[in-house]
PDB file of C-alpha atoms in Angstrom:
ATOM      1  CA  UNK A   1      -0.233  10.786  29.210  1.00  0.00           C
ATOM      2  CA  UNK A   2       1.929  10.050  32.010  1.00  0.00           C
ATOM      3  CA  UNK A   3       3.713   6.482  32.345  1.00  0.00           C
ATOM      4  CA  UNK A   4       4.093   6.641  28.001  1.00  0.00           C
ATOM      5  CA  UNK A   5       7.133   5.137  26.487  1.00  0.00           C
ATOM      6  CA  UNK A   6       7.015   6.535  22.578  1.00  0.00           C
ATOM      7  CA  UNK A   7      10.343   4.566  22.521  1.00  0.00           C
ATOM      8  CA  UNK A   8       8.386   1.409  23.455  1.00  0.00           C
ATOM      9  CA  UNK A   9       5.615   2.017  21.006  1.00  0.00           C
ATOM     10  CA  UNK A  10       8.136   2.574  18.097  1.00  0.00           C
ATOM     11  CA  UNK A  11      10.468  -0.290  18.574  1.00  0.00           C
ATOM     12  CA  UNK A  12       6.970  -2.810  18.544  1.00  0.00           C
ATOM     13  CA  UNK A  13       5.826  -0.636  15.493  1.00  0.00           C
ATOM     14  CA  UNK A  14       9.227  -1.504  13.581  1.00  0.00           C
ATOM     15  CA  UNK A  15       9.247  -5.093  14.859  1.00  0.00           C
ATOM     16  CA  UNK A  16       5.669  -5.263  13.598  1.00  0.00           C
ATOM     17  CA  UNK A  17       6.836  -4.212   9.741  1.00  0.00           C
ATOM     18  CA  UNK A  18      10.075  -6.209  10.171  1.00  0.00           C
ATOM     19  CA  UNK A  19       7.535  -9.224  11.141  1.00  0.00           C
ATOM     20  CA  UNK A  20       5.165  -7.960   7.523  1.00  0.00           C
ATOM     21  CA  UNK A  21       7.719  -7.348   5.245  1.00  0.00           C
ATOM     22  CA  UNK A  22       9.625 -10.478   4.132  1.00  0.00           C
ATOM     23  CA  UNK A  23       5.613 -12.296   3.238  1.00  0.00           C
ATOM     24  CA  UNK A  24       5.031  -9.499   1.234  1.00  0.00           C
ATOM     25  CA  UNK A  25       8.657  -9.424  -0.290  1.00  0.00           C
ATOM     26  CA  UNK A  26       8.350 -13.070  -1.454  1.00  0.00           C
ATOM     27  CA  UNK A  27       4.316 -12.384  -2.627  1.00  0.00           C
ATOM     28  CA  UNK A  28       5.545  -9.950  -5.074  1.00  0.00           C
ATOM     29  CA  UNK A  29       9.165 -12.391  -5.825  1.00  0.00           C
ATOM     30  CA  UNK A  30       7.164 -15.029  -6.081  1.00  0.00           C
ATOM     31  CA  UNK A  31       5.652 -13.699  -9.310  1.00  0.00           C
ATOM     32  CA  UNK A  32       8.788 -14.213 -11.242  1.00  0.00           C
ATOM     33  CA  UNK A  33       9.375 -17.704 -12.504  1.00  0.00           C
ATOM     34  CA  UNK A  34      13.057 -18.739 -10.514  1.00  0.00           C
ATOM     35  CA  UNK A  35      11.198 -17.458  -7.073  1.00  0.00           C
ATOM     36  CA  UNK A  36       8.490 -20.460  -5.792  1.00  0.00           C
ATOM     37  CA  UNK A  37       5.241 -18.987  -4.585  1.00  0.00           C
ATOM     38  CA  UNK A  38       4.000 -19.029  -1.179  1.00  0.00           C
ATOM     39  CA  UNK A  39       1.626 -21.560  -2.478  1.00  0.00           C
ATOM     40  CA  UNK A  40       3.950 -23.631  -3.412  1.00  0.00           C
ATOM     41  CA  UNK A  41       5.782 -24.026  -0.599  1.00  0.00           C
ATOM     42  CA  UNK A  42       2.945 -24.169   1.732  1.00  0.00           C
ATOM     43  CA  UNK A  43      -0.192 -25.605  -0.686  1.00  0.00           C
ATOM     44  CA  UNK A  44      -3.158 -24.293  -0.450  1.00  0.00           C
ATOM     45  CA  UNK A  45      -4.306 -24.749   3.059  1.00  0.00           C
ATOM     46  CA  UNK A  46      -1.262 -24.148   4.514  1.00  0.00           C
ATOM     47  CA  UNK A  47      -0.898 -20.115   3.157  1.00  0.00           C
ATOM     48  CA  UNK A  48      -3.171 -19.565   6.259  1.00  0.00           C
ATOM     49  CA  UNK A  49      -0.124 -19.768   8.257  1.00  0.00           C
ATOM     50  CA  UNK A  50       1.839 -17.042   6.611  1.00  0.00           C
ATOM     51  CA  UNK A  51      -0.890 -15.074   6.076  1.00  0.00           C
ATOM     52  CA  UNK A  52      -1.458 -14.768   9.935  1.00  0.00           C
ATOM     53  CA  UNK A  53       2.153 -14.271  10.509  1.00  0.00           C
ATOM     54  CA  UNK A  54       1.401 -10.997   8.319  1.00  0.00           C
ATOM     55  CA  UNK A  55      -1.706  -9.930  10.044  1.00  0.00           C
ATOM     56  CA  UNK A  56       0.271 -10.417  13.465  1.00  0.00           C
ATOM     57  CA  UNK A  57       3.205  -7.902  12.095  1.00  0.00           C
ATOM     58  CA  UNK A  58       0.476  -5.713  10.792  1.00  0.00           C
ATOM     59  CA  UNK A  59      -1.083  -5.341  13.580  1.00  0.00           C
ATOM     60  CA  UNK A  60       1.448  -4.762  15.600  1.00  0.00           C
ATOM     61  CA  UNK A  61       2.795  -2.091  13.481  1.00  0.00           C
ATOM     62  CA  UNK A  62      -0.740  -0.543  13.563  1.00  0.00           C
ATOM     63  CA  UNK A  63      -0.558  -0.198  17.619  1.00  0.00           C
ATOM     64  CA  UNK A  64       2.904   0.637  17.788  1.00  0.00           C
ATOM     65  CA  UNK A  65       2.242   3.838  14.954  1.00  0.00           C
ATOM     66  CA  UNK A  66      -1.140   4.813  16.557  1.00  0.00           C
ATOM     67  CA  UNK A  67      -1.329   8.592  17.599  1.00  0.00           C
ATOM     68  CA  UNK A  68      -3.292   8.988  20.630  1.00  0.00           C
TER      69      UNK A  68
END
């Protein structure tokens, strides 16, 4: 399709994973007992805020990868 830039696409696909990665790095650190959780650093209500931080990078990964 004409006016494409895969180069475009790939950097916001990247970006979107680079955006992901470090919530899900510290879910999974969090687990061991030197590394606080995302709950405790934000409480209860306030893991909303990483969480769409996440879904933001995830989506944006999911655009940027899309075939057409």
């Amino acid at each position: 399709m004409p006016g494409r830039r895969p180069g475009l696409r790939t950097a916001v696909a990247w970006a979107g994973l680079a955006v992901a990665a470090p919530f899900f790095a510290w879910a999974l650190l969090g687990l061991l007992p030197p590394v606080p959780s995302i709950v405790d650093v934000f409480g209860v209500d306030g893991v909303r805020t990483p969480a769409a931080i996440t879904i933001f990078g995830l989506l944006l990964a999911a655009i940027g990868f899309h075939e057409p």
